[in-house]
PDB file of C-alpha atoms in Angstrom:
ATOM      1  CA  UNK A   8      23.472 -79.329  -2.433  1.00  0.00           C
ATOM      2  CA  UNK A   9      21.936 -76.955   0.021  1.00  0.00           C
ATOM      3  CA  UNK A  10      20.879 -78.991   3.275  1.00  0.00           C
ATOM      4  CA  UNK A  11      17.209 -78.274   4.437  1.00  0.00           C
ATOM      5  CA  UNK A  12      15.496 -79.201   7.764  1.00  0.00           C
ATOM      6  CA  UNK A  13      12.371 -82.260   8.191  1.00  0.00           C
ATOM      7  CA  UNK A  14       9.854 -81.891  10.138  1.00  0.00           C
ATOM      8  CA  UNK A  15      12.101 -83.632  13.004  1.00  0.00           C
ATOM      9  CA  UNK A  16      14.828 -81.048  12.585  1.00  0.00           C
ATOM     10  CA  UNK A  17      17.000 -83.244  10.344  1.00  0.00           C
ATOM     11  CA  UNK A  18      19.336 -82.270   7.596  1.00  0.00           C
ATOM     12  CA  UNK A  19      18.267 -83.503   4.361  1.00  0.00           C
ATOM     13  CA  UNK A  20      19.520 -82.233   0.604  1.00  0.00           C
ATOM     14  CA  UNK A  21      17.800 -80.036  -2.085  1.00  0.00           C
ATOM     15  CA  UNK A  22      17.444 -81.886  -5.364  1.00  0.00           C
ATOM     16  CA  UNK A  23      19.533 -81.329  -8.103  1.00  0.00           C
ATOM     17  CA  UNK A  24      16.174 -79.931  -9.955  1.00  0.00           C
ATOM     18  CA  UNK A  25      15.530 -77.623  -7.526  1.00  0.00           C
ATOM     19  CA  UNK A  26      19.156 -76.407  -7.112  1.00  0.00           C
ATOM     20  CA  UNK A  27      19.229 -76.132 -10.786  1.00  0.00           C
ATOM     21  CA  UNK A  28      15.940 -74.088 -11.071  1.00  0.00           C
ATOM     22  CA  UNK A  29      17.327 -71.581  -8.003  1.00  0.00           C
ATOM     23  CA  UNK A  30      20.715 -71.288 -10.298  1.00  0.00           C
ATOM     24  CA  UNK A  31      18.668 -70.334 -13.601  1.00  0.00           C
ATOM     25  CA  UNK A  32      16.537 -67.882 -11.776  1.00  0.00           C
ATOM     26  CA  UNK A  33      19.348 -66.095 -10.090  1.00  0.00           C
ATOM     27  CA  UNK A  34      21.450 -65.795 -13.652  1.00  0.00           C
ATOM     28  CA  UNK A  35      18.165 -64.288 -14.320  1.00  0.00           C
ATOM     29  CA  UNK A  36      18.388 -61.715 -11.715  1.00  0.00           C
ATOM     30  CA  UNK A  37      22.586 -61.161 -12.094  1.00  0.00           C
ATOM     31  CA  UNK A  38      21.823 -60.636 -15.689  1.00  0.00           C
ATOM     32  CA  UNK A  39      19.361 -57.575 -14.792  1.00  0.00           C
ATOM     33  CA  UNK A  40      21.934 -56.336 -12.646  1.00  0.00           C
ATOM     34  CA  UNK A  41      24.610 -56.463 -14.577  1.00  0.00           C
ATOM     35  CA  UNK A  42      22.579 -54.473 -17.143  1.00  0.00           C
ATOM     36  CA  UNK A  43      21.513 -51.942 -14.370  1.00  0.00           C
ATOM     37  CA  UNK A  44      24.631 -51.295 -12.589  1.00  0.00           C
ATOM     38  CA  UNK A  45      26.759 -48.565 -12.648  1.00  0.00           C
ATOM     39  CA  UNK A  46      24.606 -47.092 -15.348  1.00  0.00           C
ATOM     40  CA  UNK A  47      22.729 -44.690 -12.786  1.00  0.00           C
ATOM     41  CA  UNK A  48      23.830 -41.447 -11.107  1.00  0.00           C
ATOM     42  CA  UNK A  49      21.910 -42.138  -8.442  1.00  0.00           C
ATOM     43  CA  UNK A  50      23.849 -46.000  -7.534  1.00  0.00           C
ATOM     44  CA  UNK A  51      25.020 -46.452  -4.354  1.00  0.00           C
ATOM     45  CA  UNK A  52      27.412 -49.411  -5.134  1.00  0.00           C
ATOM     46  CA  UNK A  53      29.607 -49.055  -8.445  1.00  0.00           C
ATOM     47  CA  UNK A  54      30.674 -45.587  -9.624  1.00  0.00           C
ATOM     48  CA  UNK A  55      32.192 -46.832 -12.913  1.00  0.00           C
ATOM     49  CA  UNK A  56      33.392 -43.047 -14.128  1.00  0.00           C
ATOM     50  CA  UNK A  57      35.367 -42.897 -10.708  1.00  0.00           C
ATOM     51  CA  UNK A  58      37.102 -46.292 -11.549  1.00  0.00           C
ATOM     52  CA  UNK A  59      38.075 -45.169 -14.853  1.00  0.00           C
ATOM     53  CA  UNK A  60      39.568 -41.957 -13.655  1.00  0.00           C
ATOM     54  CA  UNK A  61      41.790 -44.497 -11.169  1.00  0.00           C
ATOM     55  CA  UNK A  62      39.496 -44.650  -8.035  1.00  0.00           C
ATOM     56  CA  UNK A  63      39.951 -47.852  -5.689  1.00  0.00           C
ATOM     57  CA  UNK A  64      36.968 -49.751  -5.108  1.00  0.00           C
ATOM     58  CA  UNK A  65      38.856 -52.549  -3.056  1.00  0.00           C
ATOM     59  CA  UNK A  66      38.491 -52.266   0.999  1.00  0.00           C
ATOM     60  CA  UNK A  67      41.128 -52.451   3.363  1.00  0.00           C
ATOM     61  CA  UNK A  68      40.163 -55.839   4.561  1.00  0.00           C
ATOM     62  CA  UNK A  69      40.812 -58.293   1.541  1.00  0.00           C
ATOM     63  CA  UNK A  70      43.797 -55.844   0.500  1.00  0.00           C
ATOM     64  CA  UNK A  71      45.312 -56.633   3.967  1.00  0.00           C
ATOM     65  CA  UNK A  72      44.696 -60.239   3.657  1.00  0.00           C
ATOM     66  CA  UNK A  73      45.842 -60.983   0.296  1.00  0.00           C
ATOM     67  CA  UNK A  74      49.295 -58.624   0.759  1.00  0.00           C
ATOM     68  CA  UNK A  75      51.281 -57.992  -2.027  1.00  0.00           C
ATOM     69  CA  UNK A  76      49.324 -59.322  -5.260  1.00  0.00           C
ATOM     70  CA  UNK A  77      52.365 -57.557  -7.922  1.00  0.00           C
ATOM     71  CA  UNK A  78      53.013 -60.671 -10.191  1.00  0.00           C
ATOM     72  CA  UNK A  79      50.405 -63.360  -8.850  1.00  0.00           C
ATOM     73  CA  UNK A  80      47.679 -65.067 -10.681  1.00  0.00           C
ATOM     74  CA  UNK A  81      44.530 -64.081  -8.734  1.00  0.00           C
ATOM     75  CA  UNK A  82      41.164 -65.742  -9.725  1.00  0.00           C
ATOM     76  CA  UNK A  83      38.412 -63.479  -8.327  1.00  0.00           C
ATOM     77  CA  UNK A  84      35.003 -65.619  -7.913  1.00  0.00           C
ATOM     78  CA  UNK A  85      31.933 -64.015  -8.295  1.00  0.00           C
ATOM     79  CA  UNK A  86      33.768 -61.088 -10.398  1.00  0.00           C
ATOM     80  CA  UNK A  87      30.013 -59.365 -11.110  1.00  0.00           C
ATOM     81  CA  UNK A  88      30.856 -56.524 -14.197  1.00  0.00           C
ATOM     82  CA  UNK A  89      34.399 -56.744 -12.652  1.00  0.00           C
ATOM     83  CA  UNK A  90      35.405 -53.034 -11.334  1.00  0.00           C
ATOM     84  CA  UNK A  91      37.056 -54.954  -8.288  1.00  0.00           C
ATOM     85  CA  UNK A  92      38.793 -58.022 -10.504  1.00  0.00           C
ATOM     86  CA  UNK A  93      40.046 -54.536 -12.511  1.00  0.00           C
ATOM     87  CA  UNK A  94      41.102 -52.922  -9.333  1.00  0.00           C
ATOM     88  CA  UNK A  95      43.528 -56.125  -8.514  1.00  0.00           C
ATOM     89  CA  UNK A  96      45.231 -55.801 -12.136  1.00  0.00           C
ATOM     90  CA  UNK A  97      45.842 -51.904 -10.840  1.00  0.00           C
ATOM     91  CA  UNK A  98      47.724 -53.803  -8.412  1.00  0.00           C
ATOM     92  CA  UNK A  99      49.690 -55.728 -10.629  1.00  0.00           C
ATOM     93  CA  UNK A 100      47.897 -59.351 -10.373  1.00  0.00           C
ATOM     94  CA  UNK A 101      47.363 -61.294 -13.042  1.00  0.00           C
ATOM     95  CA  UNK A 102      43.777 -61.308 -12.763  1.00  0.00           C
ATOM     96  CA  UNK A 103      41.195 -63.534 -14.256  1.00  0.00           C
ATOM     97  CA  UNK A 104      37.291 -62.726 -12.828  1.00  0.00           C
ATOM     98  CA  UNK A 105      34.668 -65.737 -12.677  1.00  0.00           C
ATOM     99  CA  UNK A 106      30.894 -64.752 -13.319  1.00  0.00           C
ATOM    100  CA  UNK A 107      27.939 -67.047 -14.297  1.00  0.00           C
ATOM    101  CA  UNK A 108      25.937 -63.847 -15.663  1.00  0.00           C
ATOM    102  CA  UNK A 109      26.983 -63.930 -19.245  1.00  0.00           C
ATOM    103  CA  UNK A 110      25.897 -59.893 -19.339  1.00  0.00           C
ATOM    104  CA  UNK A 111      28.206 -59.615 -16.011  1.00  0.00           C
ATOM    105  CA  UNK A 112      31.072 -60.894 -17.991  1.00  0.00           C
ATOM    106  CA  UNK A 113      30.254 -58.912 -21.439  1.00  0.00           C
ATOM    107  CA  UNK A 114      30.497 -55.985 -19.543  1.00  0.00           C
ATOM    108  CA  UNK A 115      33.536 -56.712 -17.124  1.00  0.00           C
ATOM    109  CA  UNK A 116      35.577 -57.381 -20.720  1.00  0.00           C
ATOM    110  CA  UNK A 117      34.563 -53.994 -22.114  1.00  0.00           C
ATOM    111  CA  UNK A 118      35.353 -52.047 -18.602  1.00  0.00           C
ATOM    112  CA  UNK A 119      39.101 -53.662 -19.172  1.00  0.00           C
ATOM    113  CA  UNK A 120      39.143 -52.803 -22.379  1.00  0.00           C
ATOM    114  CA  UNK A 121      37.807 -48.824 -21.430  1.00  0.00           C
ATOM    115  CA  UNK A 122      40.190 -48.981 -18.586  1.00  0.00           C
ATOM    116  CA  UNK A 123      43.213 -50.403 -20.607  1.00  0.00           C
ATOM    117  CA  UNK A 124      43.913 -53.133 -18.310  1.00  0.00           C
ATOM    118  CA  UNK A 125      45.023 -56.850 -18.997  1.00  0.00           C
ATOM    119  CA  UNK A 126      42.371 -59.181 -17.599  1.00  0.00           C
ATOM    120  CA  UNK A 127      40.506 -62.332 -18.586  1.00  0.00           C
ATOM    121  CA  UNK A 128      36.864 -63.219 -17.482  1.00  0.00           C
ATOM    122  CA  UNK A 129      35.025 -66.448 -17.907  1.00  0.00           C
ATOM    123  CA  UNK A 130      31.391 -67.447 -17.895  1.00  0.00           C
ATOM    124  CA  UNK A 131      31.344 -70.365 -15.376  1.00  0.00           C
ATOM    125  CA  UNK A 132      29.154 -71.164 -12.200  1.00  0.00           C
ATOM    126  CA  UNK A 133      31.759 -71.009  -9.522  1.00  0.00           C
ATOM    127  CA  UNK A 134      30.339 -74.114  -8.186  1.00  0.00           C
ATOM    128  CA  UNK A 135      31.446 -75.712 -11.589  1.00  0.00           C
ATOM    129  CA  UNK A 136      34.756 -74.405 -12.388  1.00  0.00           C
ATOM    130  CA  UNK A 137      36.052 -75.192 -16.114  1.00  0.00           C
ATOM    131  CA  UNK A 138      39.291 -77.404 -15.899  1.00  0.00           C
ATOM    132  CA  UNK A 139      41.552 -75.124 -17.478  1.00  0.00           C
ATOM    133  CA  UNK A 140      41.781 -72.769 -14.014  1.00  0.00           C
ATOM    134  CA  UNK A 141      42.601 -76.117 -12.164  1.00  0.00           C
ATOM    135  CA  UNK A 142      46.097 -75.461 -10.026  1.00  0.00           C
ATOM    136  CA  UNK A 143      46.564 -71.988 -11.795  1.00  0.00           C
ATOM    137  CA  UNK A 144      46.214 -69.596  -9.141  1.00  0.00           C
ATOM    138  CA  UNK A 145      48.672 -68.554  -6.269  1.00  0.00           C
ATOM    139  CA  UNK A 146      45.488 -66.361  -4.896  1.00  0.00           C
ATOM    140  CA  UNK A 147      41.170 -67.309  -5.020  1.00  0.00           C
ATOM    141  CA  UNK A 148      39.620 -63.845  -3.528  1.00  0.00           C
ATOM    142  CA  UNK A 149      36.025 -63.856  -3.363  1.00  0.00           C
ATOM    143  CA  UNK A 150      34.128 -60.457  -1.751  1.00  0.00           C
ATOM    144  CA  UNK A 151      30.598 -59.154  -0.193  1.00  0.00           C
ATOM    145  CA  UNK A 152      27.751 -61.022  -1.015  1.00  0.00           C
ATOM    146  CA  UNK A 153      29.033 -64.379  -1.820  1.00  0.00           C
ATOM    147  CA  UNK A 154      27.941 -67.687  -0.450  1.00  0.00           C
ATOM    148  CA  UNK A 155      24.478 -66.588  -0.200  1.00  0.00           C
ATOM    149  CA  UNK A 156      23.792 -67.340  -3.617  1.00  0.00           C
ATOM    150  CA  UNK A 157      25.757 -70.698  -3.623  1.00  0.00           C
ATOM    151  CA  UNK A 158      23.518 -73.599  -3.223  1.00  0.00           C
ATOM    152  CA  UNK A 159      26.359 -76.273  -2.764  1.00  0.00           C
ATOM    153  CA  UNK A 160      28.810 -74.882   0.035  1.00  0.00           C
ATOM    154  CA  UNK A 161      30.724 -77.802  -0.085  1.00  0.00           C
ATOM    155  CA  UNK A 162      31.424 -77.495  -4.168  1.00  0.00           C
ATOM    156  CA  UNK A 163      32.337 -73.936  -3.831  1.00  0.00           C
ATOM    157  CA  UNK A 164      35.209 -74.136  -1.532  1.00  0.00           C
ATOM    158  CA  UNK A 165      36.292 -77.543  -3.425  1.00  0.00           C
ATOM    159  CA  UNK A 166      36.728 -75.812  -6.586  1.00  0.00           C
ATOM    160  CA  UNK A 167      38.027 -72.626  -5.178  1.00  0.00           C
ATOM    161  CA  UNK A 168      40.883 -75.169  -3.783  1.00  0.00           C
ATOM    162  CA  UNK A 169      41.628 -77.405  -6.799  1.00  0.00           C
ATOM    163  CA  UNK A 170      42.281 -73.851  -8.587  1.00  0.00           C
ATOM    164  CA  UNK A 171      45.202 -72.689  -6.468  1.00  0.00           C
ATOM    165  CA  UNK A 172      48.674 -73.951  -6.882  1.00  0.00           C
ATOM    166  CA  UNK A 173      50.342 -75.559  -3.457  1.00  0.00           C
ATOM    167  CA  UNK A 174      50.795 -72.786  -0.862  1.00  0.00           C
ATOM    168  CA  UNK A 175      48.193 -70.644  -2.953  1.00  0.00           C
ATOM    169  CA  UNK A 176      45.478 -68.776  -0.755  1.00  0.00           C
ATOM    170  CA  UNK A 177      42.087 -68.062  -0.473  1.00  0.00           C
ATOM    171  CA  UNK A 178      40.869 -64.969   0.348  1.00  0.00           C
ATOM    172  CA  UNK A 179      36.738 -64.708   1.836  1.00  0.00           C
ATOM    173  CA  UNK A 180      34.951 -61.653   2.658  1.00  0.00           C
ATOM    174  CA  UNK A 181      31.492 -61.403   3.017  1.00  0.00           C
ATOM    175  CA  UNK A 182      28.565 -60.289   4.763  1.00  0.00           C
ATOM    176  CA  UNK A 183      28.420 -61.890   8.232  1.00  0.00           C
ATOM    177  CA  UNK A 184      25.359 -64.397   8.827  1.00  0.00           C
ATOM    178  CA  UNK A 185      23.641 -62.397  11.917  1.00  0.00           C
ATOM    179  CA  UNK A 186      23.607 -59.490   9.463  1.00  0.00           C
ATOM    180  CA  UNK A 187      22.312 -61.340   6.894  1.00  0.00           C
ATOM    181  CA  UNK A 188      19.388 -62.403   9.234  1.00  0.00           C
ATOM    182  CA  UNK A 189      18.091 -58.891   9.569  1.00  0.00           C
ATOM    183  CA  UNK A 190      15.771 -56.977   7.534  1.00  0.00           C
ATOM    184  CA  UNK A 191      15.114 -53.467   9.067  1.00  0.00           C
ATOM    185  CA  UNK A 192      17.765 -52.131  12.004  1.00  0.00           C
ATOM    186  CA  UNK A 193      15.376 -49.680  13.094  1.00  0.00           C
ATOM    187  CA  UNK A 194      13.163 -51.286  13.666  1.00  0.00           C
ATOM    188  CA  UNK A 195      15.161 -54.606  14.412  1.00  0.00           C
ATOM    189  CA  UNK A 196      13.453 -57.210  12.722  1.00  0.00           C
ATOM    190  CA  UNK A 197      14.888 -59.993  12.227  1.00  0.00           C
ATOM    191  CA  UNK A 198      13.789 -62.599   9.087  1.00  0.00           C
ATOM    192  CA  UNK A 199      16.040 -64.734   7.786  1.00  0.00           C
ATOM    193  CA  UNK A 200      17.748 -68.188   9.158  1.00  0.00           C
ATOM    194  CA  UNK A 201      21.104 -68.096  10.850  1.00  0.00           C
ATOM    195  CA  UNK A 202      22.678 -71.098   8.814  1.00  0.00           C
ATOM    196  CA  UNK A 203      21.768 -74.043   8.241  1.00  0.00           C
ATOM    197  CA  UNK A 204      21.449 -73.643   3.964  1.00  0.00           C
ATOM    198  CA  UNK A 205      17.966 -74.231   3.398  1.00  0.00           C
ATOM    199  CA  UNK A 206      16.726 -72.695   0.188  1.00  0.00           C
ATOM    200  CA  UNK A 207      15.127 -68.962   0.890  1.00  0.00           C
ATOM    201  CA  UNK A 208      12.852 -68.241  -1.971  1.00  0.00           C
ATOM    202  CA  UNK A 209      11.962 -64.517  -2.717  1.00  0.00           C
ATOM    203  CA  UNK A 210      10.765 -61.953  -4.965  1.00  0.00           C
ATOM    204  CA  UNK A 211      13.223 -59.261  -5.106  1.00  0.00           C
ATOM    205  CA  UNK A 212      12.495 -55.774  -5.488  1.00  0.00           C
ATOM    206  CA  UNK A 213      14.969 -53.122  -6.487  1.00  0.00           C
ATOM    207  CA  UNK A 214      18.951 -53.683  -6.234  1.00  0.00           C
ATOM    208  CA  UNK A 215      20.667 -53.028  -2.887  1.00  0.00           C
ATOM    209  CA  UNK A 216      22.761 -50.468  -5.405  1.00  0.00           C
ATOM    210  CA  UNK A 217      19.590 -48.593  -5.881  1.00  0.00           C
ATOM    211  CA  UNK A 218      16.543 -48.874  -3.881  1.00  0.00           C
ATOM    212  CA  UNK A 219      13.991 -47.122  -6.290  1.00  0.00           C
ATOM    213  CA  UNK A 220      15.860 -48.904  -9.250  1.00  0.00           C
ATOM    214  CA  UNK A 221      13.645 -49.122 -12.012  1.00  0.00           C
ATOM    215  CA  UNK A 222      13.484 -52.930 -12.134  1.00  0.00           C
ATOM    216  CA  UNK A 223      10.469 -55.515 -12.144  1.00  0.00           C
ATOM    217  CA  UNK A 224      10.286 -57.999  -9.185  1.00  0.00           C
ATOM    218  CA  UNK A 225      12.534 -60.886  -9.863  1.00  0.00           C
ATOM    219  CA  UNK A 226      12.332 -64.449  -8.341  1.00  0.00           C
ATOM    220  CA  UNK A 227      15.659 -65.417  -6.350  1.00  0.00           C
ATOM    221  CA  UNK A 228      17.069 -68.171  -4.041  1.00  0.00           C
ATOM    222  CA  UNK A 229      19.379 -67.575  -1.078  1.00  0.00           C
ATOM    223  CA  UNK A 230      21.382 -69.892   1.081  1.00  0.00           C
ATOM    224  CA  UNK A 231      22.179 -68.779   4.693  1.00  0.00           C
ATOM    225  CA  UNK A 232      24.996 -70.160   5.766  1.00  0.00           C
ATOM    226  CA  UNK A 233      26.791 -70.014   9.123  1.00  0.00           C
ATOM    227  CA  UNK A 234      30.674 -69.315  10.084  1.00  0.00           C
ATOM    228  CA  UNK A 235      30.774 -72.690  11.186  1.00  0.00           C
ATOM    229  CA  UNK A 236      29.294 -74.238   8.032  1.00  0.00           C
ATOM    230  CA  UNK A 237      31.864 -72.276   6.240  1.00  0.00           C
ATOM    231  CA  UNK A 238      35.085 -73.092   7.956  1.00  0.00           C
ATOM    232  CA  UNK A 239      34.408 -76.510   7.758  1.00  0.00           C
ATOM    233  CA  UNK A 240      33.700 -76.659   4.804  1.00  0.00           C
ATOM    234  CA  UNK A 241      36.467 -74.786   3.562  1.00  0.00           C
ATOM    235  CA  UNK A 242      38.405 -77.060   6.262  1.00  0.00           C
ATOM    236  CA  UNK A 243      37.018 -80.377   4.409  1.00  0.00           C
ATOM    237  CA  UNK A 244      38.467 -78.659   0.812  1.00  0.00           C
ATOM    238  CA  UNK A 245      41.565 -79.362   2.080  1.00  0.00           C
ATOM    239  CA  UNK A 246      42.626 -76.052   3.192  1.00  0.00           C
ATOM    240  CA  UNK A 247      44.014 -74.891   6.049  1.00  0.00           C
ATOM    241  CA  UNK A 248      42.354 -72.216   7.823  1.00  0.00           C
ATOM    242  CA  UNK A 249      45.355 -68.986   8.818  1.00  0.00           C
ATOM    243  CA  UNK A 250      42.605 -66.235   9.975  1.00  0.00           C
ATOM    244  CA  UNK A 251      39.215 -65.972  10.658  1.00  0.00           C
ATOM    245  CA  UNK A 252      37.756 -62.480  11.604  1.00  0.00           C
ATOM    246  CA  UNK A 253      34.733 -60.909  12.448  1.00  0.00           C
ATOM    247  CA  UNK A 254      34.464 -57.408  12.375  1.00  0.00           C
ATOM    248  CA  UNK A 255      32.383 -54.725  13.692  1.00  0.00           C
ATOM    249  CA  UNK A 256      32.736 -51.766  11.699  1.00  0.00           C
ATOM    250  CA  UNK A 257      33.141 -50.995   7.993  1.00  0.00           C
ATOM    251  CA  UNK A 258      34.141 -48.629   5.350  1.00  0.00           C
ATOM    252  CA  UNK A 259      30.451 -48.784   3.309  1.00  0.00           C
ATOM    253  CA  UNK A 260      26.846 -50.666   4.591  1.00  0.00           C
ATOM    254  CA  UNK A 261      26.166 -52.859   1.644  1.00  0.00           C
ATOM    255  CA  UNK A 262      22.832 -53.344   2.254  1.00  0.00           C
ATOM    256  CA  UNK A 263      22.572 -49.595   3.319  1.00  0.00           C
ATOM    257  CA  UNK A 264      20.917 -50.071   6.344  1.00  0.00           C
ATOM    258  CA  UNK A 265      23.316 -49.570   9.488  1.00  0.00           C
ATOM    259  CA  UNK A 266      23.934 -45.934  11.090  1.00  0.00           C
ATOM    260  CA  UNK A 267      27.327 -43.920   9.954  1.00  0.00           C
ATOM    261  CA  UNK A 268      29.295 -42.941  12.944  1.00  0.00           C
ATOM    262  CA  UNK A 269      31.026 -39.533  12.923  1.00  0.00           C
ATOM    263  CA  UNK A 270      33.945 -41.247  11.855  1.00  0.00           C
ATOM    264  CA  UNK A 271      32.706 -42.315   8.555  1.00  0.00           C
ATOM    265  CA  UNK A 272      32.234 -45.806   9.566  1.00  0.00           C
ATOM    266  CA  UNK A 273      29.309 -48.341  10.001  1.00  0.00           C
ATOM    267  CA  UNK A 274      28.192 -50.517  12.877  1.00  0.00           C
ATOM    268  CA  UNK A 275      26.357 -52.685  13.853  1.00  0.00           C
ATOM    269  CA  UNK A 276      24.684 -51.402  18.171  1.00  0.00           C
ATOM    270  CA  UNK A 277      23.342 -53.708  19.680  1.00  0.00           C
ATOM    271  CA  UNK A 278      22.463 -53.315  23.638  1.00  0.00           C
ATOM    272  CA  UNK A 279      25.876 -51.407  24.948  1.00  0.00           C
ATOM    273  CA  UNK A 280      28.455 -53.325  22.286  1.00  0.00           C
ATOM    274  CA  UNK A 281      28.348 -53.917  18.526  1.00  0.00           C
ATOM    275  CA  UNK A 282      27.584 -57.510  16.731  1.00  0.00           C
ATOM    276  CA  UNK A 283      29.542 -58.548  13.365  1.00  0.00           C
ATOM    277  CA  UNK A 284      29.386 -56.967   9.984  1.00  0.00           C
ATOM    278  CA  UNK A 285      31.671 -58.552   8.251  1.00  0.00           C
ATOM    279  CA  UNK A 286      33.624 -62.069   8.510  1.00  0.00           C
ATOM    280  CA  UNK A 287      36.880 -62.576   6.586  1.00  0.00           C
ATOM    281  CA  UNK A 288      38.648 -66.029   6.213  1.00  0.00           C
ATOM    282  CA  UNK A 289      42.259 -66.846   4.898  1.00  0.00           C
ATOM    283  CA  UNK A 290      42.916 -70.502   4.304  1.00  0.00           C
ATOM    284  CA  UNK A 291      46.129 -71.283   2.592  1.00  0.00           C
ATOM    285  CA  UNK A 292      46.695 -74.830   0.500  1.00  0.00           C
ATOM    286  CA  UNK A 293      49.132 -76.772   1.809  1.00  0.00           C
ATOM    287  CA  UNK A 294      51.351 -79.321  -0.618  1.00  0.00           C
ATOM    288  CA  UNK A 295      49.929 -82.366   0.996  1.00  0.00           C
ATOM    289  CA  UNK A 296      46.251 -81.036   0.043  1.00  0.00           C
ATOM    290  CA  UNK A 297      47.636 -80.464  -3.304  1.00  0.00           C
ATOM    291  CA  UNK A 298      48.774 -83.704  -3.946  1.00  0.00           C
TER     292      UNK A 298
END
């Protein structure tokens, strides 16, 4: 479970009620956006007529990371409608997407079967995997906007390790945790913890797809999580960490709030250097782990 702080600054758990009220209420709010996304002309995230009509919506980093995915069984985590988990078949994976919005994964099987592409998606809580993707997988991506929404860290990477074979990878990218902390750039204003997973409760308004999205306020619970929180914990799965990054610039602002540079690119000024965007991690599962 998510770890909180006392009043004396020590760690204790959230409850299994109150993990399991956060998880309804954010099914809730997937649900919604499932519905809602791509289904706009004016969404900033998922151009679904593009992908049809071929159009890559993977980035550079996890493409990079995960190399040649031709023939692999890749189990993408968090698969949302599944235009990415899609975009990894185009690649010649054997793909299967994980989403615990039942709407998410009713419309990731109809985009595969407008796009004519071989893919499998399951209804699961990726901190609950089913058995039957245990030791299937030579490659676990995950991408943007992740562990935020996971309220047990520690389950997440354990599951995303019992489903790889021995020498299988994961694959992490996501939104770095001092970006996650900030709510305007300009103004900086910062709001949000840096780690630590205690539960952030919120109303939220809008989608970051769309910010005048038609959409009633919806309750939601957020973990924050720092890099160190997450390598261990992917480091006390069992797996054994190959790359960390943290980058500086990237190819679209998620949250659409950083300036564009005249390259085309986002970052992140701050003072006379940049901070983080984006963190990647590749941890690979070695056969003792397995075992």
């Amino acid at each position: 479970m998510a770890a909180e702080e006392n009043s004396d600054g020590a760690h204790v758990r959230e409850d299994g009620a109150a993990a399991e009220d956060g998880l309804v209420a954010n099914r809730a709010l997937w649900d919604n956006l499932a519905e809602f996304h791509g289904t706009d002309p004016d969404d900033r995230s998922y151009d679904v007529e593009s992908f049809l009509a071929g159009g890559q919506t993977l980035r550079g980093i996890e493409r990079e990371l995960a190399g040649d995915v031709a023939g692999k069984d890749l189990l993408h985590l968090q698969c949302h409608f599944g235009m990415d988990t899609l975009n990894w078949a185009r690649l010649g994976a054997r793909v299967t997407g994980v989403d615990f919005s039942p709407k998410a994964i009713a419309r990731a099987r109809e985009l595969a079967r407008r796009a004519g592409l071989p893919a499998e998606f399951v209804e699961a809580d990726s901190q609950r995997l089913p058995d039957h993707l245990r030791d299937g997988f030579d490659l676990v991506v995950s991408t943007y906007g992740v562990l935020s929404w996971i309220a047990d860290l520690d389950a997440w990477m354990g599951g995303a390790a019992a489903a790889l074979r021995p020498g299988g990878r994961l694959v992490l990218v996501d939104l770095h945790p001092v970006l996650q902390t900030v709510l305007t750039f300009d103004p900086l204003v910062a709001d949000w913890p840096y780690g630590g997973g205690a539960p952030q409760h919120d109303a939220m308004t809008g989608t970051y797809a769309h910010g005048d999205a038609p959409l009633e306020p919806q309750a939601s619970t957020q973990y924050p999580y720092s890099v160190g929180e997450i390598v261990t914990a992917a480091a006390s799965a069992g797996l054994v960490v190959e790359r960390l990054g943290e980058h500086t610039e990237t190819e679209t602002d998620g949250r659409h709030i950083l300036p564009q540079g005249p390259d085309g690119l986002y970052r992140f000024p701050f003072s006379d250097t940049y901070l983080p965007i984006l963190y990647s991690l590749s941890a690979v599962l070695p056969a003792a782990a397995a075992d």
